[in-house]
Short mmCIF file of C-alpha atoms in Angstrom, two decimals:
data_model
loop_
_atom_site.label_atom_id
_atom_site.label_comp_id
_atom_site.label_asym_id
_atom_site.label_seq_id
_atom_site.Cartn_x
_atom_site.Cartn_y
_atom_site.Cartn_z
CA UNK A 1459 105.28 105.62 96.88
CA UNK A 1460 105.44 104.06 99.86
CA UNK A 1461 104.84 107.53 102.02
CA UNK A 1462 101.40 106.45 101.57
CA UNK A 1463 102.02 103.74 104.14
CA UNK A 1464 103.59 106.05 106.77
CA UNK A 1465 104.72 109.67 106.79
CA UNK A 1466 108.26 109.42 105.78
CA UNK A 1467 108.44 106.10 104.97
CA UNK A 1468 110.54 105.27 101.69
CA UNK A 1469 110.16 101.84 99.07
CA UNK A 1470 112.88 99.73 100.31
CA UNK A 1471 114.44 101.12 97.08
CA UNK A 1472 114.31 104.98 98.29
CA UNK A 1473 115.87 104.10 101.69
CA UNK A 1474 118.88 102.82 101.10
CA UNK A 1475 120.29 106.38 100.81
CA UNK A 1476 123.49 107.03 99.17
CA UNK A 1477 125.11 103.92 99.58
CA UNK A 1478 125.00 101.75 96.27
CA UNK A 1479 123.20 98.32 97.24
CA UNK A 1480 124.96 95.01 97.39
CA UNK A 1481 124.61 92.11 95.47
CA UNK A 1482 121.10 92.07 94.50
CA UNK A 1483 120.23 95.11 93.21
CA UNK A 1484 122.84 94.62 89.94
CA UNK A 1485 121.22 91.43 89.04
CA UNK A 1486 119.06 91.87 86.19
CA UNK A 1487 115.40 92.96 87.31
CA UNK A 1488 113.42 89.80 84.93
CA UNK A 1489 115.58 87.28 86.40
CA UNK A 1490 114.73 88.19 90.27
CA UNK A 1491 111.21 87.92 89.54
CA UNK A 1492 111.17 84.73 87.86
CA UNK A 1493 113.37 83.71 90.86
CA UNK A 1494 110.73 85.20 93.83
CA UNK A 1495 107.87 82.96 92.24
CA UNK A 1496 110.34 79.93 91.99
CA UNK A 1497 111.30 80.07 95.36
CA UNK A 1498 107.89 81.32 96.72
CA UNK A 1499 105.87 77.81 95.02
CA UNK A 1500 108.48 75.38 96.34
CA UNK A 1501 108.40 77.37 100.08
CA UNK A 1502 104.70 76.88 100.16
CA UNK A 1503 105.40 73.18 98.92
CA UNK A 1504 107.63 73.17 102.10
CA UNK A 1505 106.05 70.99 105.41
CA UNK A 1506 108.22 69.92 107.52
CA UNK A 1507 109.36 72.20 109.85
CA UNK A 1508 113.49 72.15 109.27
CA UNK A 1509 113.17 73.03 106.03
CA UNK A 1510 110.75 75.92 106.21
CA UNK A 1511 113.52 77.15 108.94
CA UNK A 1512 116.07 76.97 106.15
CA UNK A 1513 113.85 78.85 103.87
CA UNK A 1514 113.66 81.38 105.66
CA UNK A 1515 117.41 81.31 106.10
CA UNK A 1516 117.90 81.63 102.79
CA UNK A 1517 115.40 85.34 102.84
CA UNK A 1518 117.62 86.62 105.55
CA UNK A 1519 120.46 85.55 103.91
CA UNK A 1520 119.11 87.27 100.71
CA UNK A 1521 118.04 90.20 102.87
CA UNK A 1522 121.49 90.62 104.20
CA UNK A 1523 123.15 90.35 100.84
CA UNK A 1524 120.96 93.10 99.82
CA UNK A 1525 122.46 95.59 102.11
CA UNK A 1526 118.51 96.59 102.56
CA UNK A 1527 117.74 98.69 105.93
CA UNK A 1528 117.67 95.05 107.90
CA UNK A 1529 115.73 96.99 110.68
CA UNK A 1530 112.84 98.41 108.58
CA UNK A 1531 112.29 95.65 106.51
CA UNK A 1532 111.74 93.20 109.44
CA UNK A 1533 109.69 95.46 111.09
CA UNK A 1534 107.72 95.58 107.57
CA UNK A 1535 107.15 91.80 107.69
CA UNK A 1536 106.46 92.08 110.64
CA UNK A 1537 103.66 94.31 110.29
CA UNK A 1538 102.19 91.33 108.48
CA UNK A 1539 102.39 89.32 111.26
CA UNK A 1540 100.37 90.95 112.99
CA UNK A 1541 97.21 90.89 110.97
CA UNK A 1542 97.52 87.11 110.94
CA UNK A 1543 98.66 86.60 114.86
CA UNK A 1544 94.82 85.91 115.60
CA UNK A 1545 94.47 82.95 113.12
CA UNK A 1546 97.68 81.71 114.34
CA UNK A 1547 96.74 81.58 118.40
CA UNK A 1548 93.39 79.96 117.07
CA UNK A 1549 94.78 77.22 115.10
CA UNK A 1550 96.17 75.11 118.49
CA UNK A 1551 92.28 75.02 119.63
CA UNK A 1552 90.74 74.35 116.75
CA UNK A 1553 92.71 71.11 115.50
CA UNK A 1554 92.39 68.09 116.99
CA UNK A 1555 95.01 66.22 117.79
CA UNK A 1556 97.64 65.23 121.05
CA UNK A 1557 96.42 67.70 123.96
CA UNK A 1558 99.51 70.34 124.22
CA UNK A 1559 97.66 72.31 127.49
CA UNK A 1560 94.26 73.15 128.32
CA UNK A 1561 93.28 76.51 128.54
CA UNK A 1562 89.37 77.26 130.12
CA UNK A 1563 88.69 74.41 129.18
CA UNK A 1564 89.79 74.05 125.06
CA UNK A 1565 92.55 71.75 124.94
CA UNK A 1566 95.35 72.89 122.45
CA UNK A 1567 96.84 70.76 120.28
CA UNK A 1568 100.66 69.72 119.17
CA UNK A 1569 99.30 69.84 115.61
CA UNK A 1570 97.78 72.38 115.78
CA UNK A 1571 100.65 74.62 117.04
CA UNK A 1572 103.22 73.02 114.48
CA UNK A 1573 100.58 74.00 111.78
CA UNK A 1574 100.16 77.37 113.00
CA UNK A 1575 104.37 77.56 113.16
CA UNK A 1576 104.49 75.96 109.65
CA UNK A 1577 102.56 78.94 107.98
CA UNK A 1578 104.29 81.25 110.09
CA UNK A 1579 107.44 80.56 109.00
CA UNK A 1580 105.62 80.03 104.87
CA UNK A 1581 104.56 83.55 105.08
CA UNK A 1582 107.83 84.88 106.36
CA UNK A 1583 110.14 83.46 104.29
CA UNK A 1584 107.81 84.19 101.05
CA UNK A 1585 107.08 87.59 101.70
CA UNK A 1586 110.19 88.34 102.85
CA UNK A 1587 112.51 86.82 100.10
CA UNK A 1588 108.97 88.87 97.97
CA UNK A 1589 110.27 92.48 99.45
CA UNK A 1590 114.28 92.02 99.18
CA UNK A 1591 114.11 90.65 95.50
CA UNK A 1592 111.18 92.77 93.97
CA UNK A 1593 110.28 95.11 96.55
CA UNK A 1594 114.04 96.77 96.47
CA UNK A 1595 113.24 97.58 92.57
CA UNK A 1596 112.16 100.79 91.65
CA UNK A 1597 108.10 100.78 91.13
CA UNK A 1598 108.63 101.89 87.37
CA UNK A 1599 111.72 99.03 86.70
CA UNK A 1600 108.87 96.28 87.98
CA UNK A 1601 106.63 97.63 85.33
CA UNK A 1602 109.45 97.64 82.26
CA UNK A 1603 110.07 93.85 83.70
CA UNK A 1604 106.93 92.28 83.78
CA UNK A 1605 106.63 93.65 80.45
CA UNK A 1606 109.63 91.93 79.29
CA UNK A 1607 108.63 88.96 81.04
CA UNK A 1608 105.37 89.17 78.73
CA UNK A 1609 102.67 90.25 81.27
CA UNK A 1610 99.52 91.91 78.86
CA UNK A 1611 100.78 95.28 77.93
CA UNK A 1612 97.32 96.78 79.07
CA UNK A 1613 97.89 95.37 82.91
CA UNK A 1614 101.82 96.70 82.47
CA UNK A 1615 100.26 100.04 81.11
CA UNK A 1616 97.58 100.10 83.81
CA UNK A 1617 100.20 99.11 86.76
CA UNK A 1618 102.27 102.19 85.25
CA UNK A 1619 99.45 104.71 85.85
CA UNK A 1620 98.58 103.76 89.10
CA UNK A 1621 102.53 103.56 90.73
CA UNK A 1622 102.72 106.90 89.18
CA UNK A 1623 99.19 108.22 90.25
CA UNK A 1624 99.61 106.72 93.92
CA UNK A 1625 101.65 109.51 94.93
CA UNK A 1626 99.56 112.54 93.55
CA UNK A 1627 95.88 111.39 94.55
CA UNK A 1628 97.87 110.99 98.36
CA UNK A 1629 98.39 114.60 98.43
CA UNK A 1630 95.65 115.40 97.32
CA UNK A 1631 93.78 113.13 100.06
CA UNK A 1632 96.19 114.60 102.61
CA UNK A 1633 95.02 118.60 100.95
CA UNK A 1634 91.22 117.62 101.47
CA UNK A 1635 92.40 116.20 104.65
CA UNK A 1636 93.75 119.19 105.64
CA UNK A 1637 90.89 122.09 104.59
CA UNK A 1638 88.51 119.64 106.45
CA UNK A 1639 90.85 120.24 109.53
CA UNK A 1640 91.01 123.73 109.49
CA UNK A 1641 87.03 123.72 109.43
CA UNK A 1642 87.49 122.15 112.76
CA UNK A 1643 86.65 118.71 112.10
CA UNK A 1644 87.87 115.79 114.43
CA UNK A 1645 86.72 112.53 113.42
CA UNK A 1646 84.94 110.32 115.99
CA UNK A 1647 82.13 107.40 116.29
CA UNK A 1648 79.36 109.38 114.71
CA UNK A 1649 76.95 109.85 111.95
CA UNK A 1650 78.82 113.59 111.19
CA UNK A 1651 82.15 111.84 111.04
CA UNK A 1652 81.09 109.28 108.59
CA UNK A 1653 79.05 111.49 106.55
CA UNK A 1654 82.17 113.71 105.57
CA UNK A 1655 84.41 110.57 105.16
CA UNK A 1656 81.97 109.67 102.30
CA UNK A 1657 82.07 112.97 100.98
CA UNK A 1658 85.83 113.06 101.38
CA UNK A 1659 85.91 109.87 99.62
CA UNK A 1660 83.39 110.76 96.72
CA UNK A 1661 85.20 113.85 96.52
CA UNK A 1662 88.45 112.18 96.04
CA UNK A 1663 87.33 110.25 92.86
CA UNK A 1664 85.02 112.53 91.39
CA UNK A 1665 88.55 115.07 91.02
CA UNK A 1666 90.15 111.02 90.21
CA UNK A 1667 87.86 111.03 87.02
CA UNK A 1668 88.43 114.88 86.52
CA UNK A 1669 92.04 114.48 86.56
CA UNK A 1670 92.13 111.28 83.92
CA UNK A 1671 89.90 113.34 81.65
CA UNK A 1672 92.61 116.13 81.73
CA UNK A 1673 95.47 113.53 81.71
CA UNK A 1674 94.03 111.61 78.28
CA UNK A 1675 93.13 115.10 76.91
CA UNK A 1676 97.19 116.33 77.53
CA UNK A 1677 98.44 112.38 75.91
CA UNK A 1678 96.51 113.20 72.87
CA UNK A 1679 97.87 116.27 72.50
CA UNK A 1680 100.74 114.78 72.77
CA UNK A 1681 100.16 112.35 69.73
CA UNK A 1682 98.86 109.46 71.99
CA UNK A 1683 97.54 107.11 69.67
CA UNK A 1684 97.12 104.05 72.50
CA UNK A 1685 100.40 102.97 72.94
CA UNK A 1686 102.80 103.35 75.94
CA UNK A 1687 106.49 102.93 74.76
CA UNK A 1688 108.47 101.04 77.30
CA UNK A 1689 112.07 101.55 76.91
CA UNK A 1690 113.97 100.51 79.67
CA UNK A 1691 116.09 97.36 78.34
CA UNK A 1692 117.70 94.70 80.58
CA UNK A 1693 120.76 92.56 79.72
CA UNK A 1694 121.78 88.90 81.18
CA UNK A 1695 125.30 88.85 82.71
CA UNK A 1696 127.35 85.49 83.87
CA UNK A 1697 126.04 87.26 87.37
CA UNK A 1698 122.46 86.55 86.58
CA UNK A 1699 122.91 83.17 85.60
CA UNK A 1700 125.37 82.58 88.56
CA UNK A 1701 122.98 83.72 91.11
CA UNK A 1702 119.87 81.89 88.98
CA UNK A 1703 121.67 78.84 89.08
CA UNK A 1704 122.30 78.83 92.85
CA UNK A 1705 118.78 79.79 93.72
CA UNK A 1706 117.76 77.10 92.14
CA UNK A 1707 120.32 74.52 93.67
CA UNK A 1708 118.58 76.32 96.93
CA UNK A 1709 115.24 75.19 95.66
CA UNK A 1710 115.97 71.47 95.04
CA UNK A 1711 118.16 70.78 97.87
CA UNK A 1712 115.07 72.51 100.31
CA UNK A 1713 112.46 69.95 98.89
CA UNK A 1714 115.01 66.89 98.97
CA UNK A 1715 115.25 68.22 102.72
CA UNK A 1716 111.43 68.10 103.01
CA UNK A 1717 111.39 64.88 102.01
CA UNK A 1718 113.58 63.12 103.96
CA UNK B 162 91.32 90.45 105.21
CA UNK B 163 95.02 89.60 103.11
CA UNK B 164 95.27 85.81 103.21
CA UNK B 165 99.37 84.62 103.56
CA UNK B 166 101.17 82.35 101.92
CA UNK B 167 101.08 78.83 103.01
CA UNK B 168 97.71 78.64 104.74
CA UNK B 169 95.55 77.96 102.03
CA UNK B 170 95.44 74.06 100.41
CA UNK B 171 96.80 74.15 96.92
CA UNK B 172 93.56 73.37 95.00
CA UNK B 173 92.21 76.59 96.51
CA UNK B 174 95.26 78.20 95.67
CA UNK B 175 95.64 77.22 92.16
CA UNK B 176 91.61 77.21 91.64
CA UNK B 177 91.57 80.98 92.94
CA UNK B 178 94.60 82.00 90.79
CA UNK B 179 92.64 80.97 87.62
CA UNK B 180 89.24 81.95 88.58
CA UNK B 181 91.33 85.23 88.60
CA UNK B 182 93.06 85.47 85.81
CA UNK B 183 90.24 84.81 84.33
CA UNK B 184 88.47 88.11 85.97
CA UNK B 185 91.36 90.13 85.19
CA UNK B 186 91.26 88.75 81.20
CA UNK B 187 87.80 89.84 81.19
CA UNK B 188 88.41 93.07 82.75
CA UNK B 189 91.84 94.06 80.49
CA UNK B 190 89.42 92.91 77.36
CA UNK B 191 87.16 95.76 78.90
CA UNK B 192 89.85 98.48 78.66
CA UNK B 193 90.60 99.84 75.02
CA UNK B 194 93.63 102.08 75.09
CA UNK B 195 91.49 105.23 75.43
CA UNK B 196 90.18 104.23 79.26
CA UNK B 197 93.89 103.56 80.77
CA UNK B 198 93.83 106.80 82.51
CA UNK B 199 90.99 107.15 84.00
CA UNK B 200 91.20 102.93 85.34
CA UNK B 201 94.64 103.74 86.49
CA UNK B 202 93.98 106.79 88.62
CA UNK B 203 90.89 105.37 89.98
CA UNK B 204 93.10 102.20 90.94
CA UNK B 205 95.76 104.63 92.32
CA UNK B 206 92.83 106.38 94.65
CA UNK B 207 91.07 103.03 95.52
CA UNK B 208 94.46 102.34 97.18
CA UNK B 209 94.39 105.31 98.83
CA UNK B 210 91.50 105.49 100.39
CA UNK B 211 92.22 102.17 101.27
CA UNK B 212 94.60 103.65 103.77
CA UNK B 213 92.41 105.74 105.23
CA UNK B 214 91.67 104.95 109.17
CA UNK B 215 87.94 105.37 110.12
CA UNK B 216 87.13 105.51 114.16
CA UNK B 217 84.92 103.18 115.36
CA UNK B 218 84.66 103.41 118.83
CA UNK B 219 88.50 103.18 120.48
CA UNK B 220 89.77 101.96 117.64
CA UNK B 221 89.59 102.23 114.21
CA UNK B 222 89.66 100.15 110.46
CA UNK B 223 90.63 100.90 107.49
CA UNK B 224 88.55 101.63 104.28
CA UNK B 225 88.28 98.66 101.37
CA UNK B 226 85.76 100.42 99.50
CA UNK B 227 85.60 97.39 96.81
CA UNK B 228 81.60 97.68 96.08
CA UNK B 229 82.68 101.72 95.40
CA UNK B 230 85.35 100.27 92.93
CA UNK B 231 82.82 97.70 91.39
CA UNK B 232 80.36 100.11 91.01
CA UNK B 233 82.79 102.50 88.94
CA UNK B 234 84.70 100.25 87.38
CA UNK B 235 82.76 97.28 86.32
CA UNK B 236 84.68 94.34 85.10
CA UNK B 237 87.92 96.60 85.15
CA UNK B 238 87.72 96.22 89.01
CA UNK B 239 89.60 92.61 88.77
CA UNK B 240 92.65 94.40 86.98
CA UNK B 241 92.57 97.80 88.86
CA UNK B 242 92.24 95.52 92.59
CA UNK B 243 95.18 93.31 91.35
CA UNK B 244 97.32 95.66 90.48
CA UNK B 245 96.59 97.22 94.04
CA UNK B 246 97.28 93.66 95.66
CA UNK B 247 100.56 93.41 93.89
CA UNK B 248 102.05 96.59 94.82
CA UNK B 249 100.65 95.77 98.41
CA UNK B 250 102.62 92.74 98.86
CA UNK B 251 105.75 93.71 97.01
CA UNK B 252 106.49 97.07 98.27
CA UNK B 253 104.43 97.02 101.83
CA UNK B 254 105.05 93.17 102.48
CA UNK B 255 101.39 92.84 102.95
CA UNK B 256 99.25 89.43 102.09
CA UNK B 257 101.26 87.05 99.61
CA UNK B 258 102.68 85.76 96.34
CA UNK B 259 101.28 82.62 95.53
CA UNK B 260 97.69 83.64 97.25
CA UNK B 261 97.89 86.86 95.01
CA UNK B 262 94.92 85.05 92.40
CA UNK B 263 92.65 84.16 95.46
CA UNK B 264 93.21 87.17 97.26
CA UNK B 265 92.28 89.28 94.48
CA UNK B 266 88.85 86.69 93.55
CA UNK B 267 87.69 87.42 97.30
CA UNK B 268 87.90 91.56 96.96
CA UNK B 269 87.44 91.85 93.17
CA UNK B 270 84.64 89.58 92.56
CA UNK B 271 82.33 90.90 95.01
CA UNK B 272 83.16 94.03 93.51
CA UNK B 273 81.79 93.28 89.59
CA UNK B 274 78.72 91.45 91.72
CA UNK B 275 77.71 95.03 93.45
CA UNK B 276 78.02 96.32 89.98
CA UNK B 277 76.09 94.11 88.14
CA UNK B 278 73.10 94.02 91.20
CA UNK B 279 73.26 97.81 91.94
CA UNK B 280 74.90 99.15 89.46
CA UNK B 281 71.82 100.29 87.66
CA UNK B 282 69.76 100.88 90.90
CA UNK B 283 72.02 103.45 92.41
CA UNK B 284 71.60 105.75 89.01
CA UNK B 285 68.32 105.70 88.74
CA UNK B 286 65.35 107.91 91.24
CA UNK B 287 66.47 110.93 93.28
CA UNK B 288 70.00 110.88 94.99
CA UNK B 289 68.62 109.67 98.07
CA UNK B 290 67.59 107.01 96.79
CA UNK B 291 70.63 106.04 94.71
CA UNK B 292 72.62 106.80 97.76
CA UNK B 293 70.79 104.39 100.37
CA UNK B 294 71.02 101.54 97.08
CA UNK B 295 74.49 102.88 97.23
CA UNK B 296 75.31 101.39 100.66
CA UNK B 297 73.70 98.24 100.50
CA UNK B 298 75.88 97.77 97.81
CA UNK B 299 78.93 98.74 100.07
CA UNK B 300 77.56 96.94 103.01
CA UNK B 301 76.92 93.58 100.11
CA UNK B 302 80.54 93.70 99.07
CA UNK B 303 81.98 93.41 102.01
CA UNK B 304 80.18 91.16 103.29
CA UNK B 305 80.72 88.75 99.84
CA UNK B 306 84.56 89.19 100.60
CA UNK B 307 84.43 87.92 103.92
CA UNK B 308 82.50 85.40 103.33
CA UNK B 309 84.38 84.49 100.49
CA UNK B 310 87.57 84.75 102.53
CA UNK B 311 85.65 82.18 105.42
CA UNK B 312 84.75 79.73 102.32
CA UNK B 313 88.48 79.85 101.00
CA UNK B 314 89.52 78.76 104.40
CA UNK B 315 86.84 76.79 105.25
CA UNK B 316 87.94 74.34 102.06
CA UNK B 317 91.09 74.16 103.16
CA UNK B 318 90.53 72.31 106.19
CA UNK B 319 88.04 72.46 109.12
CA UNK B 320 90.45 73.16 111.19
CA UNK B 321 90.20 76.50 110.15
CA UNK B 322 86.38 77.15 110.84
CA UNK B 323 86.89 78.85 113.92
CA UNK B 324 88.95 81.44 112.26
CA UNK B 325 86.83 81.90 109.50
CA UNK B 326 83.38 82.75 112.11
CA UNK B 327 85.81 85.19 113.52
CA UNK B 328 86.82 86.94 110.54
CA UNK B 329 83.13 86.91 109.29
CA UNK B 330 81.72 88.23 112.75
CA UNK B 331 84.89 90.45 113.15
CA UNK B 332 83.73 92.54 109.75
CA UNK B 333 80.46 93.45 110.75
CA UNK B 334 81.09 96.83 112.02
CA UNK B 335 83.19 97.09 108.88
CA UNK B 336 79.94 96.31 106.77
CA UNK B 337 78.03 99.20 108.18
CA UNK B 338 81.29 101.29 108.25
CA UNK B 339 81.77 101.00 104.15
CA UNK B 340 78.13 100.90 103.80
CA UNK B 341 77.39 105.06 104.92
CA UNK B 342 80.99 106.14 103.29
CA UNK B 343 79.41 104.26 99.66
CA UNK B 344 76.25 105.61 100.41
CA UNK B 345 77.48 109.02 101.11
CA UNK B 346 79.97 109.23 98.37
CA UNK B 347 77.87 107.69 95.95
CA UNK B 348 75.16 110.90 96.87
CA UNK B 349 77.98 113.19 96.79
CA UNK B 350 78.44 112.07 93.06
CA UNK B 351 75.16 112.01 92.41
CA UNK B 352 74.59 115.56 93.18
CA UNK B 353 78.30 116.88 92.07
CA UNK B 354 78.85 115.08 88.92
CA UNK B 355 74.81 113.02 88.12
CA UNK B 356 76.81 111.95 84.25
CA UNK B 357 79.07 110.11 86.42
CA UNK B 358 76.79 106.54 86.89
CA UNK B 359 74.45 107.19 84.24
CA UNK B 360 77.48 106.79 81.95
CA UNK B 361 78.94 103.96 83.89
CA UNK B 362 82.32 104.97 83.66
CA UNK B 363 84.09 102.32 82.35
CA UNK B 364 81.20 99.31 80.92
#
């Protein structure tokens, strides 16, 4: 799925090649998403500054017992950083509060800059600790969980369809893509370029809405009568509840931390 | 336009989450069994094209195409737009966990408000017409979401404001950017397919 993003680019789940992952990926898929939102509430409950460092600790630590491509998924959260950098630099000028330096004449504050470092280090760890524990599942396994874990079986059913739809309406993007190219077209700033974007793009769904027809037409055939049977099952070992439990420890002793 | 964990204030955060479950209740009650397919592969190409690069000038931004998605969809956009936020920020790292609700209020909600403004305008007259309703529709939606992004940080402290001008100002080219691709795609479907709005997809 994740070629969308970039061409060869793999889920953290694809691109861990042959090697069997560590720890984490045995643990039982339910469990490690009830975990993610545990830990991601009591992170953003985090404000003191030590304790946000630990919690982000504890996501490398995670992301090294996952035996994930360390290198990619940094550079993944890192990719996040960078659409936030802006609100981050502004933050110092915008608070008031102990003058840190001036700078043309806006004075930037100490609060300002430990706020700015405080959601840095919230969005990191989060987002982070998000990717190792869920994001190293395969796309279809987070559908059969959050199923399990009661989500509405139309939003499960709907998830399904696009994970597995992703993939196909790409190449046929990167097709249309394509036969506009050998017609000679390069995009740039003007009216021509936008014109057969929107085409491109009304093209693209119109075949979307095509394609469903054909794809409810071939379920029914099939003896689709409105139900999607999810099969996968998942088990609880003494694993599950050992790593559950110490996540948890994790969680307490980082807000007794924050509130010392 | 992803907001992060952590900068929001909670009541934000917890008011946005149920403001959208709420949207996406309304827009799974929308869906009988029958529709699935054809909400799930428009979700799948909404988050395509939203990784499509458009120049604009030396550099370039990427599609959101929300109003397009209201305007199809209808209430089914809160679903099909969270589902597209989810995968976003578990498998691409992109925007949040706990900001997932108000994240997908701020795209999906200007997206049902296109549709229930223009919805009915851009079927109706000749496809010029429907096209140029079309992208003021586009160029609405976008518009809604950032302002709704600049109000969700606005009420989490004025410390903020700065940042949310910026990302307001920063979006304009993006406005007339989404507003020609909706138009034009919205003619294009008006002259390829004219059932396609007159039915309303999925109402």
């Amino acid at each position: 799925m994740a070629h969308a993003l970039e061409p060869q680019a793999k889920t953290l789940a694809e691109a861990g090649g042959s090697e069997p992952y560590g720890v984490i990926a045995d643990l039982d898929p339910r469990m490690r998403i009830a975990i993610t939102c545990l830990f991601a509430v009591v992170t953003v409950a985090l404000s003191s500054i030590p304790s946000l460092l630990t919690a982000l600790s504890v996501s490398i630590g995670l992301l090294l017992m996952s035996r994930l491509p360390i290198r990619r998924t940094l550079k993944r959260m890192a990719m996040m950083d960078s659409f936030i950098i802006f609100m981050l630099v502004l933050l110092p000028f915008s608070m008031h509060g102990d003058t840190m330096f001036t700078l043309f004449g806006f004075a930037a504050s100490w609060q300002g800059f430990w706020k700015a470092i405080e959601i840095a280090l919230t969005a990191n760890a989060v987002i982070l600790a998000l990717m190792v524990l869920v994001g190293s599942m395969e796309p279809v396994t987070l559908g059969h969980a959050l199923h399990k874990l009661r989500c509405p079986e139309v939003l499960v059913h709907l998830l399904m369809f696009t994970i597995r739809y992703i993939e196909v309406l790409r190449e046929e993007y990167l097709r249309l893509c394509g036969a506009m190219k050998v017609r000679g077209f390069r995009p740039g700033t003007n009216w021509h370029t936008y014109r057969s974007f929107g085409y491109l793009v009304g093209m693209m769904l119109i075949r979307a809405i095509e394609r469903s027809e054909r794809i409810l037409d071939a379920m029914k055939c099939r003896g689709f009568s409105g139900r999607l049977l999810l099969l996968q099952e998942f088990n609880l070992t003494r694993r599950d509840y050992w790593f559950a439990t110490m996540m948890c420890a994790i969680c307490v002793s980082l807000l007794i931390l924050d509130f010392q | 336009m992803h907001i992060v964990d952590g900068a929001l204030s909670n009541p934000v955060v917890i008011g946005g989450a149920i403001a959208a479950a709420g949207g996406i209740a309304m827009g799974l009650r929308s869906l009988d069994l029958d529709r699935i397919p054809t909400a799930g592969v428009l979700s799948a190409s909404f988050f395509v094209a939203s990784l499509i690069h458009v120049p604009i000038g030396p550099s370039s931004v990427h599609l959101i195409l929300n109003g397009l998605a209201g305007l199809l969809l209808g209430w089914a956009a809160f679903p099909a737009l969270f589902v597209g936020l989810l995968l976003q920020a578990v498998f691409f790292g992109f925007g949040g966990l706990t900001v997932l609700g108000i994240n997908t209020l701020n795209i999906a909600l200007p997206a049902v408000l296109t549709w229930m403004i223009f919805g009915r305008l851009i079927a109706r007259g000749s496809a010029i017409q429907g096209a140029i309703w079309g992208g003021i529709g586009g160029a609405f939606s976008i518009a809604a979401t950032t302002a709704f992004v600049a109000i969700s940080l606005a009420m989490s402290g004025d410390a903020f404001l700065p940042a949310a001008k910026l990302v307001f100002f920063a979006h304009i080219p993006v406005m007339g950017i989404e507003a020609m691709l909706t138009g034009f795609a919205v003619m294009l479907a008006r002259k390829v397919k004219p059932e396609l709005f007159k039915k309303a997809v999925l109402t």
